[in-house]
Structure formats: structure tokens, C-alpha cells
Short mmCIF file of C-alpha atoms and ligand atoms in Angstrom, two decimals:
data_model
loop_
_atom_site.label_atom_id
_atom_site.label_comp_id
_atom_site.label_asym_id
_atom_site.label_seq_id
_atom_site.Cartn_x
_atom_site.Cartn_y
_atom_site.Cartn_z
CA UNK A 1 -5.90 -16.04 -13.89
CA UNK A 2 -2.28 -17.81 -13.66
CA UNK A 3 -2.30 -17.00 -9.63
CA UNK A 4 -5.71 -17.86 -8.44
CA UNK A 5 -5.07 -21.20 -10.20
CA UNK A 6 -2.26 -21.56 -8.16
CA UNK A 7 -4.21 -21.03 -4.92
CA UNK A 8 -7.22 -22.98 -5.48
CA UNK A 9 -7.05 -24.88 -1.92
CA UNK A 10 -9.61 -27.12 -1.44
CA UNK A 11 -12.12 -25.68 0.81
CA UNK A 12 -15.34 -26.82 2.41
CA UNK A 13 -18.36 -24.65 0.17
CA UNK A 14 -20.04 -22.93 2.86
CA UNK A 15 -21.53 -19.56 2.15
CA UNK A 16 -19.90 -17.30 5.50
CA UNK A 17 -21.02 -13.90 5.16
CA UNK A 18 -18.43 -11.43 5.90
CA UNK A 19 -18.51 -7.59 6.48
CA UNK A 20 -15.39 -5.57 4.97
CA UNK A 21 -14.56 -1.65 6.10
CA UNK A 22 -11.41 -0.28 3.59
CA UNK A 23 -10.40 3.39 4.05
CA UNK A 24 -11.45 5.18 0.91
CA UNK A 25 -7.79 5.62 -0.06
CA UNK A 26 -6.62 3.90 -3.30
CA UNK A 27 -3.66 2.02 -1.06
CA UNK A 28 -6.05 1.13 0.60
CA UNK A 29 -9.24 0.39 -1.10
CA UNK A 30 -7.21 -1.61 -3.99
CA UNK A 31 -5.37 -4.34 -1.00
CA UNK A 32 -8.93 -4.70 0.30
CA UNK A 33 -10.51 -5.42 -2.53
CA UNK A 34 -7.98 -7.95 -3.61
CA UNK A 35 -8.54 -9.58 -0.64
CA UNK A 36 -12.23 -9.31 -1.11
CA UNK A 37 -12.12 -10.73 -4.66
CA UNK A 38 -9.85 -13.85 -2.75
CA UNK A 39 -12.68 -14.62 -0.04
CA UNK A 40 -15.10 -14.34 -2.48
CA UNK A 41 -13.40 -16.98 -4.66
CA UNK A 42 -13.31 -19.26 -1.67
CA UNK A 43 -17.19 -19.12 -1.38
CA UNK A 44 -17.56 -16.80 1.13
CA UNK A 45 -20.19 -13.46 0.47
CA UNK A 46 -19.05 -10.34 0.60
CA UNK A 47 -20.79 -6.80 1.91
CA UNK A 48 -18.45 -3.71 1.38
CA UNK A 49 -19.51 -0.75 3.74
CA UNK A 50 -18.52 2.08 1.94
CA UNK A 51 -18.08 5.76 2.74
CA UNK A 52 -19.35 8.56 -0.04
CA UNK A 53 -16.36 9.84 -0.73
CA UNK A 54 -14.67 8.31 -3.10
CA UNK A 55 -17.01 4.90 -3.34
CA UNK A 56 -16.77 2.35 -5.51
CA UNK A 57 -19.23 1.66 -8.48
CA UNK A 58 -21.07 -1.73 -7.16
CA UNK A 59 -21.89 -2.07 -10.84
CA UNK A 60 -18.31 -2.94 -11.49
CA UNK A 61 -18.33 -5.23 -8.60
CA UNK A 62 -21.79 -7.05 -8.85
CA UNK A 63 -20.88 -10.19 -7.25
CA UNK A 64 -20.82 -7.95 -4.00
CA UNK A 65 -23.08 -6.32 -1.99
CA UNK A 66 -22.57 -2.47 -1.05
CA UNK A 67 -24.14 -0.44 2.04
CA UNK A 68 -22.79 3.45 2.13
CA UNK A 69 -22.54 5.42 5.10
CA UNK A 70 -24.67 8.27 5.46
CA UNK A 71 -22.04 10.54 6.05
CA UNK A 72 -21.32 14.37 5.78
CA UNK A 73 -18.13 14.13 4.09
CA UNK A 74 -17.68 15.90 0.57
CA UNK A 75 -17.35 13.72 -2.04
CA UNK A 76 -15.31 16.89 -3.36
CA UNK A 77 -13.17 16.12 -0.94
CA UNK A 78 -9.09 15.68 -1.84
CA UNK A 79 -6.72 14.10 0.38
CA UNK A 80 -3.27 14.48 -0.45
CA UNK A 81 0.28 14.44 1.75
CA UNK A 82 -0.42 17.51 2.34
CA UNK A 83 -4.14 17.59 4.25
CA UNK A 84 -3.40 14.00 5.10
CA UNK A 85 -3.62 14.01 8.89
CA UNK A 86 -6.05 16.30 9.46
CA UNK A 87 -8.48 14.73 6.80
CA UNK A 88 -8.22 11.16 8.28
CA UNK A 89 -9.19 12.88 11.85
CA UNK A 90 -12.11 14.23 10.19
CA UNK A 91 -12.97 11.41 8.62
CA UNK A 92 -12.70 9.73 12.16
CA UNK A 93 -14.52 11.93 13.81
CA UNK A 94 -17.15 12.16 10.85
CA UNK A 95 -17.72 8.30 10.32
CA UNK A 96 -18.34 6.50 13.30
CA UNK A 97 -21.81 7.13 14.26
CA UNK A 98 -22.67 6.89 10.41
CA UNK A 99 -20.77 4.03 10.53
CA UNK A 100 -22.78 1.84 13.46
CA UNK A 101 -26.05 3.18 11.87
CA UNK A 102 -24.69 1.66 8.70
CA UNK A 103 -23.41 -1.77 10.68
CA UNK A 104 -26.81 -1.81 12.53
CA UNK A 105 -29.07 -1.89 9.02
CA UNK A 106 -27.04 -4.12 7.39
CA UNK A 107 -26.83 -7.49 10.68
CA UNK A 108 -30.55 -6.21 10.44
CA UNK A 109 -31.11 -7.14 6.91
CA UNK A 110 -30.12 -10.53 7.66
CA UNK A 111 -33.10 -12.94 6.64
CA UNK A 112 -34.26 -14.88 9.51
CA UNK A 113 -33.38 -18.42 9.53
CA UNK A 114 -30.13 -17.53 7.28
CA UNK A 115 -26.87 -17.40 8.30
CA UNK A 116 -25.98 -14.53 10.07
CA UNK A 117 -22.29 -12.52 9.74
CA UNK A 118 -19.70 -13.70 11.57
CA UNK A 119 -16.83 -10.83 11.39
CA UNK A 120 -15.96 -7.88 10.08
CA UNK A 121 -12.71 -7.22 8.36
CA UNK A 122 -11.96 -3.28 8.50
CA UNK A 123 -9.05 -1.36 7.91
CA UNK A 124 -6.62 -0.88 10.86
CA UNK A 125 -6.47 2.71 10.22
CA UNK A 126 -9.92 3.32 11.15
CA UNK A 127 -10.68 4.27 14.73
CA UNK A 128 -13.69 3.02 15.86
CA UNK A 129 -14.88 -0.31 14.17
CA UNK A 130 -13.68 -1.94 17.30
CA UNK A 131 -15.93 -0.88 19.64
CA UNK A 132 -18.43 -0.72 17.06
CA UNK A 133 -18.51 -4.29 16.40
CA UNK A 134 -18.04 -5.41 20.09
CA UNK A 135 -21.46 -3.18 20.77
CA UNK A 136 -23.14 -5.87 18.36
CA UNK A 137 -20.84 -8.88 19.81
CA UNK A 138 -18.88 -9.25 16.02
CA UNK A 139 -15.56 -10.79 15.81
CA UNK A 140 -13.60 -7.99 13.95
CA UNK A 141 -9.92 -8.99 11.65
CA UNK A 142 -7.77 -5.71 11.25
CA UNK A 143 -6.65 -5.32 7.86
CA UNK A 144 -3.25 -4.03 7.78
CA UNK A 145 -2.44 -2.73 4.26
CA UNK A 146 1.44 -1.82 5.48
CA UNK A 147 3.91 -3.03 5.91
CA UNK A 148 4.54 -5.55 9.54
CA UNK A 149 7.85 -3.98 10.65
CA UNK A 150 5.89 -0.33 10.17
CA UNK A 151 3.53 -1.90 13.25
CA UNK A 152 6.50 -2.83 15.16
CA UNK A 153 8.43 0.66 14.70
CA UNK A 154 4.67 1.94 15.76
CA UNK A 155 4.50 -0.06 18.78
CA UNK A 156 7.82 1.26 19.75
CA UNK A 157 6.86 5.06 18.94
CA UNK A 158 6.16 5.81 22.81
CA UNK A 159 9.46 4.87 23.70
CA UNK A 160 11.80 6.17 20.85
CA UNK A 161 9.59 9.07 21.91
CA UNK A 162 11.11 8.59 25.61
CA UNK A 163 14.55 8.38 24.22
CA UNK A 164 14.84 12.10 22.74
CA UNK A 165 14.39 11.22 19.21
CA UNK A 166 12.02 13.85 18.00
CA UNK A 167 13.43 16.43 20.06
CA UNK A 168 15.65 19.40 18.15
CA UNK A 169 19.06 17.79 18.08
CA UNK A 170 18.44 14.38 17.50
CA UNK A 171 20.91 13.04 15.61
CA UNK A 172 18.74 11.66 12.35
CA UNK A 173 21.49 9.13 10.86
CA UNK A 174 21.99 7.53 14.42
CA UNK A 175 21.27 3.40 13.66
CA UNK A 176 18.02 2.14 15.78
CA UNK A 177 19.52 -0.89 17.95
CA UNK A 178 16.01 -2.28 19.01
CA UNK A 179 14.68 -2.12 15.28
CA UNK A 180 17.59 -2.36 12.52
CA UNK A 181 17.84 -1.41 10.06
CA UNK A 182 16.02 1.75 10.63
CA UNK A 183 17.81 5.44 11.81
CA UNK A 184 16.00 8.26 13.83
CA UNK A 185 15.44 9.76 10.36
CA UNK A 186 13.11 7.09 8.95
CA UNK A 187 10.64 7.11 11.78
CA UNK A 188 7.58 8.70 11.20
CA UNK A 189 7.23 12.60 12.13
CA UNK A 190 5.55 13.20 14.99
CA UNK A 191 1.91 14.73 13.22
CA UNK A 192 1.39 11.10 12.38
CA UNK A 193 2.06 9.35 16.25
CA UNK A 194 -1.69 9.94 17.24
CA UNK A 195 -3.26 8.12 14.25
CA UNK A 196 -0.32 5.57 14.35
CA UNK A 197 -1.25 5.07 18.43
CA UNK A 198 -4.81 4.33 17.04
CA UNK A 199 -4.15 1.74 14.85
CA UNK A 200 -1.82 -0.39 17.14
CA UNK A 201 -4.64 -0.24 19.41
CA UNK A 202 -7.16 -1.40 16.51
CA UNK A 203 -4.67 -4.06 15.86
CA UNK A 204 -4.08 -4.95 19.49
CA UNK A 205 -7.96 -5.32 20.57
CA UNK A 206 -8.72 -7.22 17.30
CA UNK A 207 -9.18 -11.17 16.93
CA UNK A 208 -6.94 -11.44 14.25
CA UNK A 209 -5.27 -9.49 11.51
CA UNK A 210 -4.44 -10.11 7.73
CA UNK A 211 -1.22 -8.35 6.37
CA UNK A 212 -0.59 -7.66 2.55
CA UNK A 213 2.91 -9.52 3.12
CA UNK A 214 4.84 -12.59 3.35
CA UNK A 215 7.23 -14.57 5.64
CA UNK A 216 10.12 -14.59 3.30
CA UNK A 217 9.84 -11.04 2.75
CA UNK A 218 9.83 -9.72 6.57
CA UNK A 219 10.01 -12.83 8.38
CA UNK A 220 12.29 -10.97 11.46
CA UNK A 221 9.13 -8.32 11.74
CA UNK A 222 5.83 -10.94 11.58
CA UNK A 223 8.31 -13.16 14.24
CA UNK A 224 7.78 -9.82 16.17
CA UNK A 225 4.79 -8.96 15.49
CA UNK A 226 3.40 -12.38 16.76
CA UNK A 227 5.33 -11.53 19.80
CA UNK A 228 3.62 -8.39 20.32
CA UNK A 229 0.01 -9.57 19.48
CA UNK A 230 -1.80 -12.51 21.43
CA UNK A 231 -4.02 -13.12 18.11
CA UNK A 232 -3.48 -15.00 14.57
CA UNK A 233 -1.61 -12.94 12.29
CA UNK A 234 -2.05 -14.25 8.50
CA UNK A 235 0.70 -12.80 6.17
CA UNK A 236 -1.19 -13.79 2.78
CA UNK A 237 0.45 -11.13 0.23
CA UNK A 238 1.07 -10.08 -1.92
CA UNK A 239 -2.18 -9.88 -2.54
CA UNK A 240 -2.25 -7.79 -5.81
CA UNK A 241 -0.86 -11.56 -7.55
CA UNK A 242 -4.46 -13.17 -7.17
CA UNK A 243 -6.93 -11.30 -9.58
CA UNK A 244 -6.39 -7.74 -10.76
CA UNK A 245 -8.64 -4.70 -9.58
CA UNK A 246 -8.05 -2.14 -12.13
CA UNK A 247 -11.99 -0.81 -11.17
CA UNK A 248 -10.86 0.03 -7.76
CA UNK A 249 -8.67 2.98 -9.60
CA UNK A 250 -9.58 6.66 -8.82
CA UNK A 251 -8.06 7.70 -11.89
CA UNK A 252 -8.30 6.38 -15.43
CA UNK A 253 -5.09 4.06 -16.30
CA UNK A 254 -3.73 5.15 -19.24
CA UNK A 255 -3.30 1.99 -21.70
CA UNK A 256 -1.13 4.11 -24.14
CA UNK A 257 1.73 2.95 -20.80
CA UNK A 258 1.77 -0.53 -22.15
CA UNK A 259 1.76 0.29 -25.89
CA UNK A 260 4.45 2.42 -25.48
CA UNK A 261 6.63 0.08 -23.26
CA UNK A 262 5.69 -2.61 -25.83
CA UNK A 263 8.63 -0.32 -28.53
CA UNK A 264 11.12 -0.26 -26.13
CA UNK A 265 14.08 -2.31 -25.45
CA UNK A 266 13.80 -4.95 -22.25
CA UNK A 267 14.88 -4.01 -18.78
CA UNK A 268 15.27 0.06 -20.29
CA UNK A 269 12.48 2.21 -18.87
CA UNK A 270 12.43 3.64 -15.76
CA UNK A 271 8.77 3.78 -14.37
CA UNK A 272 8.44 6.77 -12.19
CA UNK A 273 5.22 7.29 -9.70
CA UNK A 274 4.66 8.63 -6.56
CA UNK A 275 1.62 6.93 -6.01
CA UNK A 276 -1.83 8.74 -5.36
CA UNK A 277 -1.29 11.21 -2.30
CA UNK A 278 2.12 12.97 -2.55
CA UNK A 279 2.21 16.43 -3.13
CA UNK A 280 5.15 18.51 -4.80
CA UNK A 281 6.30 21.97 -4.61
CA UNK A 282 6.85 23.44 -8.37
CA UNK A 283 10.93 23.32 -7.09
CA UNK A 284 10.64 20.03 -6.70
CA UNK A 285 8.77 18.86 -9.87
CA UNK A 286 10.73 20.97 -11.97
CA UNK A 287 14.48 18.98 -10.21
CA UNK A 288 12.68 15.63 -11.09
CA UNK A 289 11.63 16.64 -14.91
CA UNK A 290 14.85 18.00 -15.89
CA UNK A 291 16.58 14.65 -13.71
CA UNK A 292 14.50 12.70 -15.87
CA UNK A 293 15.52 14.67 -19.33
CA UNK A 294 19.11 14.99 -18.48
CA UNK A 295 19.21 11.66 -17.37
CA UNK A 296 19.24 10.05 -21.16
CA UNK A 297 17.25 7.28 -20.00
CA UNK A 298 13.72 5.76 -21.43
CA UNK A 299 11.20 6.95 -18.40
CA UNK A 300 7.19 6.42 -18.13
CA UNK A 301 5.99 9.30 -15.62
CA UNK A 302 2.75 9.03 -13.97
CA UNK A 303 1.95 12.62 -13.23
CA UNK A 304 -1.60 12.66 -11.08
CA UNK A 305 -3.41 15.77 -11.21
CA UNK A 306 -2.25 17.19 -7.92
CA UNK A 307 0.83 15.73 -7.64
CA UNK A 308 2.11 19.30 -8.39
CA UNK A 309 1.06 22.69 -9.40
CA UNK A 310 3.53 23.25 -11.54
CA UNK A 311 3.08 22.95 -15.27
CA UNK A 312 5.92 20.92 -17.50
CA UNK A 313 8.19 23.51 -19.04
CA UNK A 314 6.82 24.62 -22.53
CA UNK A 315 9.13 22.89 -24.71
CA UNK A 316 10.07 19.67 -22.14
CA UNK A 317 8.48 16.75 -24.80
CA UNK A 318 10.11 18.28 -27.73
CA UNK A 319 13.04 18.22 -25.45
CA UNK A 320 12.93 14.71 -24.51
CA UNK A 321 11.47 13.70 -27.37
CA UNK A 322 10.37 9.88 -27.79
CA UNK A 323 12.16 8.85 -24.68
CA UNK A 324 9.50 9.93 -22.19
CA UNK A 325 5.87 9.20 -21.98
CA UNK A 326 3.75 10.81 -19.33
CA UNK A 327 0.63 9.72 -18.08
CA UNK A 328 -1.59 10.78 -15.46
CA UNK A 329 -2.40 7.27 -14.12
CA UNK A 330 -0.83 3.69 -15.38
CA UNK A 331 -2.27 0.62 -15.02
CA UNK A 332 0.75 -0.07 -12.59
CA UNK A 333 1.17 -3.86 -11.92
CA UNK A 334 0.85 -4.13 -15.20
CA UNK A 335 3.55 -1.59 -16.08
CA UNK A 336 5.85 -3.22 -13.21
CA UNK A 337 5.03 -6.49 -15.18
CA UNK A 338 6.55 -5.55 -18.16
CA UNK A 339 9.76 -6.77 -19.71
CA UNK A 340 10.86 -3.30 -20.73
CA UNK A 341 10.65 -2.06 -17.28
CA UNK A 342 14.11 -1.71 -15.43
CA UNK A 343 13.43 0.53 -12.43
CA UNK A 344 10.86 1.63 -10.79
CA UNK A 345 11.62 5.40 -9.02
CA UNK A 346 8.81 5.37 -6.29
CA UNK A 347 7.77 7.08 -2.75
CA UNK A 348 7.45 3.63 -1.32
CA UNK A 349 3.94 3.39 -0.65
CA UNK A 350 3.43 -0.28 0.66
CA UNK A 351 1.52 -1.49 -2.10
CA UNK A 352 3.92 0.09 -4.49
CA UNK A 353 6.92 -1.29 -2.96
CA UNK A 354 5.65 -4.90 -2.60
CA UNK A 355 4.23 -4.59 -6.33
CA UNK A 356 7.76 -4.02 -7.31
CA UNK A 357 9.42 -6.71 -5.45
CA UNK A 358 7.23 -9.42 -6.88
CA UNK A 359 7.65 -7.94 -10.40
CA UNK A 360 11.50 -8.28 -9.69
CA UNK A 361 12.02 -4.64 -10.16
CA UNK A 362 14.76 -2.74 -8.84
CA UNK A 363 13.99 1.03 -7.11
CA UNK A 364 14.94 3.94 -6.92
CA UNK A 365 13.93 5.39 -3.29
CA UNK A 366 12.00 8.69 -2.44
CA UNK A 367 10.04 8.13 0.35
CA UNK A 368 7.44 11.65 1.30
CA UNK A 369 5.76 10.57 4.56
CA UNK A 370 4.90 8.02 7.33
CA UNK A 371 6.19 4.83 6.68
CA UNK A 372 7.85 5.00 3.32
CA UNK A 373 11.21 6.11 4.79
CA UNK A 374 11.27 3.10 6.24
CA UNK A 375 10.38 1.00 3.42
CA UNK A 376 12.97 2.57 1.53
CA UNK A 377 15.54 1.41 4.35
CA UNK A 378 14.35 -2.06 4.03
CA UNK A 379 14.57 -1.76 -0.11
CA UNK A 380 18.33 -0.76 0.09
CA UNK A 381 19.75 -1.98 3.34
CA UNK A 382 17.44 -5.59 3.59
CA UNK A 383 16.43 -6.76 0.19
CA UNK A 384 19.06 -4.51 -1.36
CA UNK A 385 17.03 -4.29 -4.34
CA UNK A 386 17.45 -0.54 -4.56
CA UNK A 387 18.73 2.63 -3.61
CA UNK A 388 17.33 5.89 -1.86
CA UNK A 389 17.74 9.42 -2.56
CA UNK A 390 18.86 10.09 0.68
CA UNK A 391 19.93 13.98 0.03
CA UNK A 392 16.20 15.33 -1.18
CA UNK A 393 15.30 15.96 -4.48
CA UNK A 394 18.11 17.67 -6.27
CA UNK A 395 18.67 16.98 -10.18
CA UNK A 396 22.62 15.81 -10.37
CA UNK A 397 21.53 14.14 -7.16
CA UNK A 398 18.84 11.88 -8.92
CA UNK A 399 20.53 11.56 -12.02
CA UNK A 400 23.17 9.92 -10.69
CA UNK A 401 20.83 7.61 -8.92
CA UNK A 402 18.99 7.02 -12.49
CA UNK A 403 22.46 6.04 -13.61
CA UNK A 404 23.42 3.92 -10.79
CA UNK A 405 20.14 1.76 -10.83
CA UNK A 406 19.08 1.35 -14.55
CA UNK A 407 23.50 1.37 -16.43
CA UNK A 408 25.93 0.54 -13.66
CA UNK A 409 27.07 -2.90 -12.17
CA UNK A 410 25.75 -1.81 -8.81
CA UNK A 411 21.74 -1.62 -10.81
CA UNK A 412 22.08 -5.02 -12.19
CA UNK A 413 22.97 -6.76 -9.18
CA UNK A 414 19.96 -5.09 -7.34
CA UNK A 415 17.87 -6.49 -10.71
CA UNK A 416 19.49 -10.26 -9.93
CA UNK A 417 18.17 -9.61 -6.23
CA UNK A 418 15.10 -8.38 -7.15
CA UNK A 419 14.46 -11.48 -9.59
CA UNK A 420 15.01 -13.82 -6.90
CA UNK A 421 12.35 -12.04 -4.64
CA UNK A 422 10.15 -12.38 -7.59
CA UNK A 423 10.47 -15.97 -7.38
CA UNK A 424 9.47 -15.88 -3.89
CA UNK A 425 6.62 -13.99 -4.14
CA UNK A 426 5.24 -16.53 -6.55
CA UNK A 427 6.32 -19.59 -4.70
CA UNK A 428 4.84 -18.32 -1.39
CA UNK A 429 1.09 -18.17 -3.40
CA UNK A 430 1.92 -21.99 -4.53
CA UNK A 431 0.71 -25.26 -2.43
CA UNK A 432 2.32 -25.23 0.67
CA UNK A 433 4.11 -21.76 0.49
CA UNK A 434 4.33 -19.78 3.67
CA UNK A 435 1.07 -17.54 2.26
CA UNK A 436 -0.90 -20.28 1.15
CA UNK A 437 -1.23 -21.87 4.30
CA UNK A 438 -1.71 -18.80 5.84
CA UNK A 439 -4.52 -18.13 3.43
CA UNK A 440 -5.89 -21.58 4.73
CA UNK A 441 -5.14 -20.66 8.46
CA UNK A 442 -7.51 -17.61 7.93
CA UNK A 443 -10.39 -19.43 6.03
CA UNK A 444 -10.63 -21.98 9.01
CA UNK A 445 -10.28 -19.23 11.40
CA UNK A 446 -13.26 -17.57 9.22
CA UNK A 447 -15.22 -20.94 8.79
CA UNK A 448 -15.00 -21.24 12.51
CA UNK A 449 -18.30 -20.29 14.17
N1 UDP B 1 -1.17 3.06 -8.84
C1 UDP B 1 -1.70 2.80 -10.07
N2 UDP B 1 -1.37 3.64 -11.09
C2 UDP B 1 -0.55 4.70 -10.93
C3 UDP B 1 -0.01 4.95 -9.66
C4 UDP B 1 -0.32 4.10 -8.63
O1 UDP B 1 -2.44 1.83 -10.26
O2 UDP B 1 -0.34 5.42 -11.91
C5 UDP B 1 -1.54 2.14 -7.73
C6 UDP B 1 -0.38 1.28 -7.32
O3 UDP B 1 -0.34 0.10 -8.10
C7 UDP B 1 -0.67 1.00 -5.85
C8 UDP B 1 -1.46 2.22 -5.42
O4 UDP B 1 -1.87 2.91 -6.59
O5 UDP B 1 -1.44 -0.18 -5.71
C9 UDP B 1 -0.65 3.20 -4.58
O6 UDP B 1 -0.48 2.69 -3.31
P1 UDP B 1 0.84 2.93 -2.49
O7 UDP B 1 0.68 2.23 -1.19
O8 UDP B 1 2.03 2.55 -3.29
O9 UDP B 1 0.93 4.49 -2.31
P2 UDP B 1 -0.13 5.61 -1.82
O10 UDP B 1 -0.91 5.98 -3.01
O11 UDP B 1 -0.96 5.00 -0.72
O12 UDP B 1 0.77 6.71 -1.35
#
């Protein structure tokens, strides 16, 4: 591929085995992966502990090796916005002693006389891998697959906490001083402090951690977050440019996406997904179908089987007729990638908000939970490459928004912006871009015994 030729740094060929932990989530099992696919192409070996639920296929990955925790989770299981926090503190609770068991058998399966691991890479979101690996004296990286000024806002969460802002009456449009461009209403909601307490600490007692960014894209927040934490931080994103991971998707993609962007005009379709966890009320879906029909404009809908309840109304195709094509999953970067694509309407996940920026698509804003809000803010307010829906979801609401992004004046300027980040992203990947050395920094750090 195009972008791993463009980061083929000349490494020394040493065979470093490394350990990698991702959270079975798809925004975070895809990031890790893509970063697993990297290492591997610079000759290091690569064993994915996996949980049940939700595991990969190791047939589709057979240049890895795959250990599964013996857990007691359901593979039934669903997570969605909705079960979110309790599920992950279940899953906490659930996976850590399966978890060192797992860790134990596989530094035990090391042949003797071979080399032996050196770190493991796991997700910052998880718990325990800390004190996990320090019981069998492994260096651990955190893997952050957010964004870096989401870890400072959660570093400051104690003290905004101090402040009064999640008590009634907080004013939710009042500016944050210590963190612009942020308001009280884009922090995260107070469910979510516990877990976000947990993974500053991961992050904090680590040796290093990766991020799924780059310096020209949040340069104020990394300068931060380097100020906060007394280890290497190695902004090497976006990582989704170096090999593609379609077999990391829970869902089928739909290829009928692509041949049905391939009839339509460039820079025309709105792309609308809401990634893989957010969960509707029938109101809701039914405002954002008929915002998308009235609208007039060319859309490609990803509706995931639980993103709502609600069934389309009876005669909705007929109604918009050859101008909207639903899916329930699209091969996304390569949707984002396409020249008929001129807006992407998203929640804001991380990975779909840095997809979009180094596809040089505009957005359109409607962040559900944790840290989208703020990546929203930073969309319209910092990169001004898009707008949000500040006012919920309300039809006239969004269809004006539709209008504003993908016809008006005000849409095409946030495409010119977007283009130029697009650039960026690409040049950052290239000899001697900020991510590239980076990339190096960590292999050194990872060669290092
Ligand atoms: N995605 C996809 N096809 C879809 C919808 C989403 O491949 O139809 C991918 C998308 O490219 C991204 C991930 O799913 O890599 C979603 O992650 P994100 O952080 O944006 O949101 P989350 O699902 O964690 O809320």
C-alpha cells in the first residue's frame, strides 16, 4: 500500500516479541490492530490476548499469534451507549484474573534460550494490565485510541468537579479558561468520571504511551500532555493510513456503498454514521430519516442493527427514491475516501473523526457520549472543518445543517480546510514528518532492552 511505502524507515531486523491487550470494541480493536499490522511490518512479532467476546478470527490474521482469556463473559453480549458503563465495569471486574492467567501461559510459552517479551501494549481503558504486568516485571505502553486533549480534559475532571460544574445550575455554555475551546457542556457526564479516573491512572503509571494522533493536528494538547506525563508519548496517527483492517469489522461492510457512490456526482453525498455503539430512541431516528429525505441531498446511511428500534417508515425509499442508500455497515475509510463524498454527519467517535480529517471531509457534528462533545468542539471551533448540531436532534434543525455543510459558502470553506488537513495527515506519515519520527522514537524505545 501507497502509505506503508511511505513509512518504510530503515530499521535494524530484530525479531522483539511484543504482547498487545485492545478492548473488544470496534474503536478500539480496529486502532490496535493498525498499529499491530505497523509493528509487525517493522519486524517485530506480535501475540494478541484476546477476550471471547467479540474475538477476532486468527485465521484472518495468521501472521499473528492469538491467546484468549478464559473468561465468563457472553459472547452474546451487546454493548451499546446505552449499557456502556456498566458493561466495561463488568468487563473489568470479569477480566483481570483471566487476564494474568492468560499473561502467565503465554511469558511461559516462551522457548528457552529465545528471546523473551519485552512489553505489553494494552489499551488505556483497561484497568488492571498495570499491575498485572509489573507482577511479572513487563514494561507496559498504554494505547490511547482518543483523542490527547480528551486525557487532558480527564486529568482536569477532579477539579472542574471542584468548581461546581456538574452540579444542577451549572451554566453548560460557560467557555473553559484552563482548556479552550471546550464549555461545561462538552465535558463528559459524570457516569463516565470513574472509568475516565482509571485510565489517567493507566496512562500515568505506564512507561510510555502511543496515541492514534498527530502534532499538527493537536499540537497545544500532546505539548500538555507531555507536561502532565513523565514518560515518552508517540503521536504516530493516524494510524488507519498504513494498511487497512477491514477483518477487524464486527459487521459485514456493505460493498454496494462504493458502487453506489461510484454514480454520483463528486463532493455530493453526505455519509451519515454514528459509529458502532450509539443508541437511538424511535423519536430520534425518525427526526434524522425525514432530515435526511427533506433535506434533497444524496446521503449513504449506515444504519447498525441496534442503532435504533425503530423501523424506516413503510414507504421512506420510494420516498427518497435513488438519492439514499442505506447500509447496515460501510467499509468507512473507504467511503470517506471517495470523491463523491462531501460530508460526513458523525457522533465523533475518535477514529471517525480523525478518519474524516485525513480524507479532507467536512462534518456535520452529533456527538452522543464521553468525549465526542468535545471532538465536535475541536471540529468546528479548532480545525473549523465542520459544524455541530448544537440544539439535539430536531429535523428543520439538521436540515439546515445538511444545507449549510454540503450547498452554502460557509460548507465549502470548511471542505478547503479540511483538504489542507488532509495534506497534513499524509505529510506527517512521510520521511521526517512529525509521526514518522515518532514512529521511529517508539521502535528504538521498543528495540531497547
Ligand atoms: N465504521 C465502519 N463502518 C461503519 C461505521 C463505522 O467501518 O459503517 C468504523 C469506523 O471507520 C471507525 C469505527 O468503526 O474506525 C468507529 O469508531 P469511532 O471511534 O468513530 O466510534 P465508536 O464506534 O467507538 O463509537
Amino acid at each position: 500500500m501507497e502509505e506503508i511505502a511511505m513509512n518504510q524507515q530503515k530499521t535494524k531486523v530484530i525479531s522483539r516479541k511484543l504482547i498487545l491487550f485492545p478492548i473488544p470494541f470496534q474503536g478500539h480493536v480496529t486502532p490496535m490492530l493498525h498499529l499491530a499490522n505497523l509493528l509487525y511490518s517493522k519486524s517485530f512479532s506480535i501475540t494478541i490476548i484476546q477476550t471471547r467476546y467479540s474475538s477476532l478470527d486468527p485465521k484472518c490474521f495468521p501472521h499473528f499469534t492469538f491467546y484468549s482469556l478464559d473468561d465468563e463473559v457472553s459472547e452474546n453480549k451487546s454493548f451499546s451507549s446505552d449499557n456502556l458503563v456498566p458493561g466495561l465495569v463488568e468487563m473489568q471486574e470479569n477480566y483481570r484474573e483471566p487476564f494474568r492467567v492468560c499473561l502467565g501461559r503465554v511469558l511461559d510459552g516462551v522457548e528457552p534460550g529465545s528471546e523473551p517479551f519485552k512489553c505489553l501494549i494494552a489499551d488505556s481503558l483497561w484497568r488492571f494490565p498495570g499491575d498485572v504486568a509489573e507482577s511479572f516485571n513487563l514494561r507496559r505502553i498504554a494505547f490511547r485510541t482518543s483523542s490527547m486533549s480528551a486525557f487532558v480534559v480527564n486529568d482536569y475532571l477532579p477539579y472542574f468537579k471542584d468548581k461546581g460544574y456538574f452540579l444542577q445550575g451549572s451554566e453548560p455554555e460557560e467557555p473553559l479558561h484552563e482548556i479552550p475551546p471546550f464549555r461545561v457542556k462538552d465535558l463528559p457526564g459524570e457516569d463516565h468520571h470513574d472509568i475516565l479516573a482509571f485510565v489517567v491512572h493507566q496512562t500515568k503509571t505506564s512507561q510510555g504511551v502511543i496515541c492514534n494522533s498527530f502534532e499538527e493536528l493537536e499540537s497545544p494538547s500532546i505539548t500538555r500532555v507531555r507536561e502532565i506525563l513523565s514518560i515518552p508519548v508517540y503521536p504516530i496517527g493516524p494510524l488507519h493510513k498504513y494498511s487497512p483492517t477491514s477483518a477487524s469489522s464486527i459487521l459485514t461492510e456493505d460493498h454496494t456503498s462504493i458502487s453506489w457512490l461510484d454514480k454520483q456526482p463528486p463532493n455530493s453525498v453526505l455519509y451519515v454514521s454514528f459509529g458502532s455503539m450509539a443508541a437511538i430512541s424511535s423519536t430520534d431516528f425518525l427526526e434524522i430519516a425525514w432530515a435526511l429525505a427533506n433535506s434533497k441531498q444524496p446521503f449513504l446511511w449506515v444504519v447498525r442493527p441496534g442503532l435504533s428500534q425503530c423501523p424506516l417508515p413503510e414507504d421512506y425509499m420510494e420516498i427518497v427514491k435513488d438519492r439514499g442508500h442505506i447500509v447496515k455497515w460501510a467499509p468507512q475509510v473507504e467511503v470517506l475516501a471517495h470523491s463523491a463524498i462531501g460530508g460526513f454527519w458523525t457522533h465523533c467517535g475518535w477514529n471517525s473523526t480523525i478518519e474524516s480529517i485525513s480524507e479532507g471531509v467536512p462534518m456535520l457534528c452529533l456527538p452522543f457520549f464521553v468525549d465526542q462533545a468535545m471532538n465536535a468542539r475541536h471540529v468546528s471551533e479548532t480545525w473549523k472543518t465542520g459544524l455541530v448540531l448544537e440544539n439535539g436532534i430536531r429535523r428543520d434543525e439538521i436540515e439546515k445543517g445538511i444545507r449549510r455543510l454540503m450547498v452554502e459558502e460557509e460548507g465549502e470553506a470548511m471542505r478547503s480546510r479540511a483538504a489542507s488537513f488532509k495534506k497534513l495527515a499524509t505529510q506527517c506519515l512521510m520521511d521526517g514528518g512529525s509521526s514518522y519520527k515518532a514512529l521511529d522514537a517508539l521502535i528504538s524505545y521498543l528495540l531497547a532492552s
